[in-house]
PDB file of N, CA and C in Angstrom:
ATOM      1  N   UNK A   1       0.835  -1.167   0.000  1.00  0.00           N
ATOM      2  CA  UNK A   1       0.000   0.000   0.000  1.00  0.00           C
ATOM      3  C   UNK A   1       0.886   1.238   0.000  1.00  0.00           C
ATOM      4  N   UNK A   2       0.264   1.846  -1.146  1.00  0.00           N
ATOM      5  CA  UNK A   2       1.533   3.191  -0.834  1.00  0.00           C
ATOM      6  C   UNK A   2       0.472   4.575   0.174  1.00  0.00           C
ATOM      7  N   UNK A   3       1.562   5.235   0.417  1.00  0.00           N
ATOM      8  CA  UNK A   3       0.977   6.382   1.529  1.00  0.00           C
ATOM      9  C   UNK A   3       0.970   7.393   1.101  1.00  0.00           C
ATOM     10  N   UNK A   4       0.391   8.860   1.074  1.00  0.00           N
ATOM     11  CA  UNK A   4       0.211   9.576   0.031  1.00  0.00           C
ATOM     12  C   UNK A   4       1.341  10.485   0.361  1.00  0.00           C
ATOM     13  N   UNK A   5       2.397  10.356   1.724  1.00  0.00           N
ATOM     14  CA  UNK A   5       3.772  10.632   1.061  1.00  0.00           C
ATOM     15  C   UNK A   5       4.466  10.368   0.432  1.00  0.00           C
ATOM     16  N   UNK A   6       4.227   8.675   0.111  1.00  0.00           N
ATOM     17  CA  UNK A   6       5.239   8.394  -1.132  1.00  0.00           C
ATOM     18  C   UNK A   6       4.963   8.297  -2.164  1.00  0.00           C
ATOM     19  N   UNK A   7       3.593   8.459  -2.576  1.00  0.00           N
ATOM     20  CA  UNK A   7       3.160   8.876  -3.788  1.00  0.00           C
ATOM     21  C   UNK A   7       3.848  10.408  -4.040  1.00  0.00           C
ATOM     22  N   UNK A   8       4.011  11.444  -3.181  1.00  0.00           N
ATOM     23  CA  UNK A   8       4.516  12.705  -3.341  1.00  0.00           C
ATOM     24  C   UNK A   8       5.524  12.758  -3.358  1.00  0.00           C
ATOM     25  N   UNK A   9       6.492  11.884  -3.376  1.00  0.00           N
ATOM     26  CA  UNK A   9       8.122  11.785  -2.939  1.00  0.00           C
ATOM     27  C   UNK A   9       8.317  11.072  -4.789  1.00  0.00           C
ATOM     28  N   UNK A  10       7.440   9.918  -4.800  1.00  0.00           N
ATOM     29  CA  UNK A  10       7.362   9.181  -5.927  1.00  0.00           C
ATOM     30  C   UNK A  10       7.510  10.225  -6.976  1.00  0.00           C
ATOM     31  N   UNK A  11       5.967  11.471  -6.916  1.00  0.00           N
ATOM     32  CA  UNK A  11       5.786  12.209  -8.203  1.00  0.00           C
ATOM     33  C   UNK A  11       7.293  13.312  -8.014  1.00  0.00           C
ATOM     34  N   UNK A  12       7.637  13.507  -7.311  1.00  0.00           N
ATOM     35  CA  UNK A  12       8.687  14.707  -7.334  1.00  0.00           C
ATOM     36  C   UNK A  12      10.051  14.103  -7.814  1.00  0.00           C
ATOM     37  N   UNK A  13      10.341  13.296  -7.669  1.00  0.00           N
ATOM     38  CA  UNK A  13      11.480  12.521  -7.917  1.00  0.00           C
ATOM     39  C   UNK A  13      11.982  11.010  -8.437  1.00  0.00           C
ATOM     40  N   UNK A  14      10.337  10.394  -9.150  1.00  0.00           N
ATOM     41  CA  UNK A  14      10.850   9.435  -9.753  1.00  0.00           C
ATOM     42  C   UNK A  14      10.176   8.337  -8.849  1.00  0.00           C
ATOM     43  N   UNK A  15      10.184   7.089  -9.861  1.00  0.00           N
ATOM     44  CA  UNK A  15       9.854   6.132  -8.633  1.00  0.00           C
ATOM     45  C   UNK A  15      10.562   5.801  -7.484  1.00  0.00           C
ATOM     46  N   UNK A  16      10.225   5.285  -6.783  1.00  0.00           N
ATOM     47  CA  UNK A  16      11.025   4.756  -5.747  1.00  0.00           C
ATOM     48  C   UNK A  16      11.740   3.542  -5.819  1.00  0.00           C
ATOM     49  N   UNK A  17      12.995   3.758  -4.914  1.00  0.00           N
ATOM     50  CA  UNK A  17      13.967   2.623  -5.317  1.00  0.00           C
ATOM     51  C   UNK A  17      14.201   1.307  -4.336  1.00  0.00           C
ATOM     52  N   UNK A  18      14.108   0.441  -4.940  1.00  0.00           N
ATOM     53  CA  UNK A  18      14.038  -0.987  -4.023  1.00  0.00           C
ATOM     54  C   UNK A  18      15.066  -1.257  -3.792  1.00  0.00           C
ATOM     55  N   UNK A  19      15.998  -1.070  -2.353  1.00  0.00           N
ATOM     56  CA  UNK A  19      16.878  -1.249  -1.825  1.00  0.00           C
ATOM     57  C   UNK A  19      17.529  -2.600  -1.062  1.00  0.00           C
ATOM     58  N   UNK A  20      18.508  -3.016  -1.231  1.00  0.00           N
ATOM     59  CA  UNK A  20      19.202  -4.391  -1.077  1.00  0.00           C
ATOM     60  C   UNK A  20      20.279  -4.014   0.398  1.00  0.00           C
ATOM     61  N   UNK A  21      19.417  -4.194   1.447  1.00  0.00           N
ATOM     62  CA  UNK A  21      20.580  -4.260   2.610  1.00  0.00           C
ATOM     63  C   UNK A  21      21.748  -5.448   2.568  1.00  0.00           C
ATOM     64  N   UNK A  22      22.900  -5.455   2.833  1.00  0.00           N
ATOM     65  CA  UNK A  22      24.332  -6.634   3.032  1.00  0.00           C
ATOM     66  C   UNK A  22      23.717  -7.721   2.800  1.00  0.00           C
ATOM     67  N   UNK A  23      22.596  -8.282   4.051  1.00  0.00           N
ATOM     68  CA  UNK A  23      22.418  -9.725   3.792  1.00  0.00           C
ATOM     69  C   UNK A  23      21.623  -9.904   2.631  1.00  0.00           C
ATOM     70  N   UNK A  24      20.929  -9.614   1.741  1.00  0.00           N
ATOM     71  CA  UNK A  24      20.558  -9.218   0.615  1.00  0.00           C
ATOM     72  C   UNK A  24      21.538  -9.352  -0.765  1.00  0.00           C
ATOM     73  N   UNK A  25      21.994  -8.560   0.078  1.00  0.00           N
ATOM     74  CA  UNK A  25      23.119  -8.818  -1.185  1.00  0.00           C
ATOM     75  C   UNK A  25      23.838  -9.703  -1.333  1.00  0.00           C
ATOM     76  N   UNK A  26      24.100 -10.530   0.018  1.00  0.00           N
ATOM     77  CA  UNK A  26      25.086 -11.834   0.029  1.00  0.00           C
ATOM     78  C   UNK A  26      24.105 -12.675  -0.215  1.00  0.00           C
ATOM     79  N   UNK A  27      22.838 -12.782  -0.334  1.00  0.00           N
ATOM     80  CA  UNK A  27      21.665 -14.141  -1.056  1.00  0.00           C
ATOM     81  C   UNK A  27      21.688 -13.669  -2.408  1.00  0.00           C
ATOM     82  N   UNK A  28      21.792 -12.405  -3.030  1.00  0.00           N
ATOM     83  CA  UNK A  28      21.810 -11.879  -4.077  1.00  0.00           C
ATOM     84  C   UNK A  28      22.988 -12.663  -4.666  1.00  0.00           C
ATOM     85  N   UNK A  29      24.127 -12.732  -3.965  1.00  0.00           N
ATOM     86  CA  UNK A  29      25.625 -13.253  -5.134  1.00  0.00           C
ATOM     87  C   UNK A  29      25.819 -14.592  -4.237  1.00  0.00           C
ATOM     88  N   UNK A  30      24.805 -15.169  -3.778  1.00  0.00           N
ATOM     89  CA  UNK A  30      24.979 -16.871  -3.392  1.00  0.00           C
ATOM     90  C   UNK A  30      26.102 -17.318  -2.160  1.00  0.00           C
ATOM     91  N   UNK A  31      25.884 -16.071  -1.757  1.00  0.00           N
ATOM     92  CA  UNK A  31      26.229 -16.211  -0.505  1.00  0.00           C
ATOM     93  C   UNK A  31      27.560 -15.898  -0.026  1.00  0.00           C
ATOM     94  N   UNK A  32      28.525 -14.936  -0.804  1.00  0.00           N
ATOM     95  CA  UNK A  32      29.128 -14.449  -1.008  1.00  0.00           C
ATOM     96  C   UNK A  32      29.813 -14.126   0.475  1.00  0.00           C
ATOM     97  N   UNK A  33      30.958 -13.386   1.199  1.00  0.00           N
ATOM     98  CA  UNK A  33      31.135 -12.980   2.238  1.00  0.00           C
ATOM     99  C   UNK A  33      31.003 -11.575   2.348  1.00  0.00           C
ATOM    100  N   UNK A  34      30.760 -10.815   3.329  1.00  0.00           N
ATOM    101  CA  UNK A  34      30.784  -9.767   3.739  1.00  0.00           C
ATOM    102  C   UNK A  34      31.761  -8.576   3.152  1.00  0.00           C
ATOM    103  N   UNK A  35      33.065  -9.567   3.697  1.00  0.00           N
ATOM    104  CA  UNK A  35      34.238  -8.727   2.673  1.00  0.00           C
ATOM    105  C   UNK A  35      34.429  -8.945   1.710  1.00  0.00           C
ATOM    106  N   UNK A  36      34.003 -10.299   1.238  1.00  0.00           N
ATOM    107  CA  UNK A  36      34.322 -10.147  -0.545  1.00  0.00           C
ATOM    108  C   UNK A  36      33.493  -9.078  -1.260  1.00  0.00           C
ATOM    109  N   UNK A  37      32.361  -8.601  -0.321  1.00  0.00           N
ATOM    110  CA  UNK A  37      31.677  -7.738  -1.230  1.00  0.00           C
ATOM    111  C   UNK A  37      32.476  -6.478  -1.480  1.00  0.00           C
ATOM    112  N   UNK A  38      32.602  -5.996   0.041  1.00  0.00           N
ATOM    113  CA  UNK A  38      33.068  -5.141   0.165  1.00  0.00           C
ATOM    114  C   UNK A  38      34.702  -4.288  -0.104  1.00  0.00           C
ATOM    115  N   UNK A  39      35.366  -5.553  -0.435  1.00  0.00           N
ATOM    116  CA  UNK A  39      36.646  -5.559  -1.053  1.00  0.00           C
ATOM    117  C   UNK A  39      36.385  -5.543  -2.547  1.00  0.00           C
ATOM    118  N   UNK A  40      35.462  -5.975  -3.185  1.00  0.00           N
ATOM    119  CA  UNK A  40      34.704  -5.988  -4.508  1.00  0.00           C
ATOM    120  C   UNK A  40      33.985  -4.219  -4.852  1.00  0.00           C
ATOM    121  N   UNK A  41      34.061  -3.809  -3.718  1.00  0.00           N
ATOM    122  CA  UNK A  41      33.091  -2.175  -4.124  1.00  0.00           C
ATOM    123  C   UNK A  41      34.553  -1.407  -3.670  1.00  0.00           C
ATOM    124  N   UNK A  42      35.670  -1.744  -2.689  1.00  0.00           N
ATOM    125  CA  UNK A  42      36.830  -0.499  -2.866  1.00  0.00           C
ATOM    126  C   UNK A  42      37.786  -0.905  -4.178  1.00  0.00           C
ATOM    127  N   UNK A  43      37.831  -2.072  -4.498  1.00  0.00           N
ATOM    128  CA  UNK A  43      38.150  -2.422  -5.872  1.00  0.00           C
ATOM    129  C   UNK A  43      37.539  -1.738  -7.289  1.00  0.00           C
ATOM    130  N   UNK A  44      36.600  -1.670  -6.817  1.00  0.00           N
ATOM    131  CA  UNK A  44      35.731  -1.003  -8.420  1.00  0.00           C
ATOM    132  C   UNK A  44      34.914  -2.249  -8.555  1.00  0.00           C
ATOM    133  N   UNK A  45      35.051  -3.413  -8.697  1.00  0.00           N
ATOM    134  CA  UNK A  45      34.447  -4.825  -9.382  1.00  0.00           C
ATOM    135  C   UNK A  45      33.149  -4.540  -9.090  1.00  0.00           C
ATOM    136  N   UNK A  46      32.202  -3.949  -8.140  1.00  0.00           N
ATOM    137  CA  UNK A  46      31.153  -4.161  -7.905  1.00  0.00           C
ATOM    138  C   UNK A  46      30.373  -2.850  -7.225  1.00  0.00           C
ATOM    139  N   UNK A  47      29.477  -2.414  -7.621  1.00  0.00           N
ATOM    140  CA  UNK A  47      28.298  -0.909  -7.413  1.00  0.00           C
ATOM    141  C   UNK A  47      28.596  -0.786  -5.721  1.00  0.00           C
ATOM    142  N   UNK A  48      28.980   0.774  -5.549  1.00  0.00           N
ATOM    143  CA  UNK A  48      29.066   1.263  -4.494  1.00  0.00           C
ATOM    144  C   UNK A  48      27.800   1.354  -3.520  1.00  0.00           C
ATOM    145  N   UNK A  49      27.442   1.007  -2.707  1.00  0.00           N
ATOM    146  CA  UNK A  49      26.271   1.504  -2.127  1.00  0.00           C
ATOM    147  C   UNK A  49      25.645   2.899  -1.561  1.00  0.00           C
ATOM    148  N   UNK A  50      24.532   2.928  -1.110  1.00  0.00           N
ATOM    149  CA  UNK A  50      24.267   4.324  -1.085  1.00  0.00           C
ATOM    150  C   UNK A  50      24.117   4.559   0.820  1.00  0.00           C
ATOM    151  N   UNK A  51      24.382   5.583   1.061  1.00  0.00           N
ATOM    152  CA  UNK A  51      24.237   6.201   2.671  1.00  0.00           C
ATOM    153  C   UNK A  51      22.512   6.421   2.732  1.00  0.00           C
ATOM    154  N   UNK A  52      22.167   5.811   3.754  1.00  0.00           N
ATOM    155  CA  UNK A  52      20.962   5.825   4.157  1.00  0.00           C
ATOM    156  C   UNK A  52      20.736   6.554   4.998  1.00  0.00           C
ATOM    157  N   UNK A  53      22.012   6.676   6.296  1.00  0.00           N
ATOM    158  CA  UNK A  53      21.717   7.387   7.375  1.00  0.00           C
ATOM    159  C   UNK A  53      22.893   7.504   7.971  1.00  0.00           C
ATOM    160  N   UNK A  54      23.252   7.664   9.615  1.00  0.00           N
ATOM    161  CA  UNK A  54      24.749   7.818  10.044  1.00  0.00           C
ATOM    162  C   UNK A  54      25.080   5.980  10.013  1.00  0.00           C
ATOM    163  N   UNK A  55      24.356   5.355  10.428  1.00  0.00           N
ATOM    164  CA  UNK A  55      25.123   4.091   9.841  1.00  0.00           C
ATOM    165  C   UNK A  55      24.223   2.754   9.306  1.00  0.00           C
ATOM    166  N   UNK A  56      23.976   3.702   8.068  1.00  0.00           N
ATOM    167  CA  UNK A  56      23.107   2.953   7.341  1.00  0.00           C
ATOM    168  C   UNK A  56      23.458   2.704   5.897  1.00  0.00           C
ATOM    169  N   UNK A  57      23.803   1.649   4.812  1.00  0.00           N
ATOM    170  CA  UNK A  57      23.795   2.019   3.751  1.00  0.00           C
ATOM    171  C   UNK A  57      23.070   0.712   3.057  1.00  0.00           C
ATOM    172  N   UNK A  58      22.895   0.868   1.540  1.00  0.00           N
ATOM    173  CA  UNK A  58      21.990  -0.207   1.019  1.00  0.00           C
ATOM    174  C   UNK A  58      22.546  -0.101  -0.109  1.00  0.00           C
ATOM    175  N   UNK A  59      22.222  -1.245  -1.174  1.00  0.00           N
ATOM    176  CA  UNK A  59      22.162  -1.233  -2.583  1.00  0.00           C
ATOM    177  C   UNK A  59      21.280  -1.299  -3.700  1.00  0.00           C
ATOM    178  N   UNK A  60      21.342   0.125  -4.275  1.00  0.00           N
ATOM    179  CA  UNK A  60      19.738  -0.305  -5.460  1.00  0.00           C
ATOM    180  C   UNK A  60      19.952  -1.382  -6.205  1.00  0.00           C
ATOM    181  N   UNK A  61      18.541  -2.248  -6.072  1.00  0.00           N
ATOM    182  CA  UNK A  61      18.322  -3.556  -6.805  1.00  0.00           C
ATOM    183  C   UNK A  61      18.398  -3.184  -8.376  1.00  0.00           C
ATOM    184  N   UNK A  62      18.718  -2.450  -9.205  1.00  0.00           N
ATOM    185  CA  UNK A  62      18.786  -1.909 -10.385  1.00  0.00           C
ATOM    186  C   UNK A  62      19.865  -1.570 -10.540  1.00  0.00           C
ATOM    187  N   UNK A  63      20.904  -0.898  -9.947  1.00  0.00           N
ATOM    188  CA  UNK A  63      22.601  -1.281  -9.922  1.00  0.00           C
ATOM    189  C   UNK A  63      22.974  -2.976  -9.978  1.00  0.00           C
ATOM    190  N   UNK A  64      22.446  -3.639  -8.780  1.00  0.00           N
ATOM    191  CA  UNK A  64      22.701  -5.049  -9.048  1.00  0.00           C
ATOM    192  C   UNK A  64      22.811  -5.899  -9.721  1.00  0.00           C
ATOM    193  N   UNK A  65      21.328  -5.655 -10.216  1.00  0.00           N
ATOM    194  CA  UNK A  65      20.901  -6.117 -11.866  1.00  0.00           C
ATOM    195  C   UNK A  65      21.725  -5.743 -12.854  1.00  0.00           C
ATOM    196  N   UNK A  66      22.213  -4.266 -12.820  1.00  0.00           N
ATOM    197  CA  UNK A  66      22.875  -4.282 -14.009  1.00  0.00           C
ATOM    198  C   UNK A  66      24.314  -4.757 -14.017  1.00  0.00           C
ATOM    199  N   UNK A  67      25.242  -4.974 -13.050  1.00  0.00           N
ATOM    200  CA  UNK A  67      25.997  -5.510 -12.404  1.00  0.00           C
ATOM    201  C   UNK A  67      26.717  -6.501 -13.239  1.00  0.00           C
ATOM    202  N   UNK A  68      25.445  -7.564 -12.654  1.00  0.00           N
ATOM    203  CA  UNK A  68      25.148  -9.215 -12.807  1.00  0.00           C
ATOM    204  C   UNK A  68      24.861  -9.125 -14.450  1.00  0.00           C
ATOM    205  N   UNK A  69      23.740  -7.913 -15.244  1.00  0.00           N
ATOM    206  CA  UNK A  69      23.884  -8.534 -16.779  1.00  0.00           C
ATOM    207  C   UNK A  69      25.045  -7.969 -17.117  1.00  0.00           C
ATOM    208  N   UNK A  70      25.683  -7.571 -17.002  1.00  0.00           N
ATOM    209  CA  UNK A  70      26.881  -6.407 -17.602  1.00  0.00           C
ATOM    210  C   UNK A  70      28.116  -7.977 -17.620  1.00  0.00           C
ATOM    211  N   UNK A  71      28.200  -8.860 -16.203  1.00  0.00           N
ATOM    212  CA  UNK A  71      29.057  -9.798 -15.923  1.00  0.00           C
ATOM    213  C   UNK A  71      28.551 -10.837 -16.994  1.00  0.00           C
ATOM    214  N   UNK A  72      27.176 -11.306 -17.457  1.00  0.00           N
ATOM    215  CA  UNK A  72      26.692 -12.207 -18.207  1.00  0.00           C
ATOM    216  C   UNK A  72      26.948 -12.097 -19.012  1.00  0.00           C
ATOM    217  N   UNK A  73      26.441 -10.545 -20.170  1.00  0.00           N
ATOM    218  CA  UNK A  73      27.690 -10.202 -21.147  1.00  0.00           C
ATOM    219  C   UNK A  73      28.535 -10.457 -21.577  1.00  0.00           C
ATOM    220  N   UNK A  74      29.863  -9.918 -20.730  1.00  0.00           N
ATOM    221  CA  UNK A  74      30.691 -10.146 -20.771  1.00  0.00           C
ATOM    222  C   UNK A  74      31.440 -11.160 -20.613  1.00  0.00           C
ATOM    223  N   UNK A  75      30.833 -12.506 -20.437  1.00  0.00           N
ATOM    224  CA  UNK A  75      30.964 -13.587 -20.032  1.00  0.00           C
ATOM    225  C   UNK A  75      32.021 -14.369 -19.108  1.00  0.00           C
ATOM    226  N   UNK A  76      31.611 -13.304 -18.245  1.00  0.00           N
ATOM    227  CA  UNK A  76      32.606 -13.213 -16.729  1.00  0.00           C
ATOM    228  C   UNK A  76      31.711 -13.917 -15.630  1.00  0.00           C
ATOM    229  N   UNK A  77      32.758 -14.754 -14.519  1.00  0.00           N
ATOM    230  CA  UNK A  77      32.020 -15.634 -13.586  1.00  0.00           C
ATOM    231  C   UNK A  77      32.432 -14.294 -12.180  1.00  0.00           C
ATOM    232  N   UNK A  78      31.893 -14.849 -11.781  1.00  0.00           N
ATOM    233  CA  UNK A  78      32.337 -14.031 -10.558  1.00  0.00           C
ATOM    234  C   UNK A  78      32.882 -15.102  -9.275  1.00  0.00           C
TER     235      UNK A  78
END
């Protein structure tokens, strides 16, 4: 159900973005470790995440995606 703030947040700026917290992201790449991710995003190999709050951050599920087809592509394993 949306709330008619985020319908107003929605119309001002786009839809809204479906966000991938850590453990998310480690079911996202099969279970991956913590630091491999994260040694994977100060590397470059993999989408930086975004600041949510003072210690909060997430990853848009649409970075991910493109990520993962960009690796399929290219016909790279990870």
């Amino acid at each position: 159900m949306k709330y008619e703030s985020d319908i107003n947040v929605e119309a001002q700026n786009g839809p809204l973005l479906d966000l991938y917290c850590i453990q998310q992201v480690r079911r996202f790449l099969g279970g991956k470790s913590r630091s491999t991710i994260y040694r994977w995003v100060s590397e470059g190999r993999f989408p930086k995440p975004v600041k949510l709050g003072a210690n909060s951050i997430a990853w848009p599920i649409e970075e991910l995606i493109a990520w993962r087809d960009s690796l399929i592509q290219e016909g790279q394993l990870v």
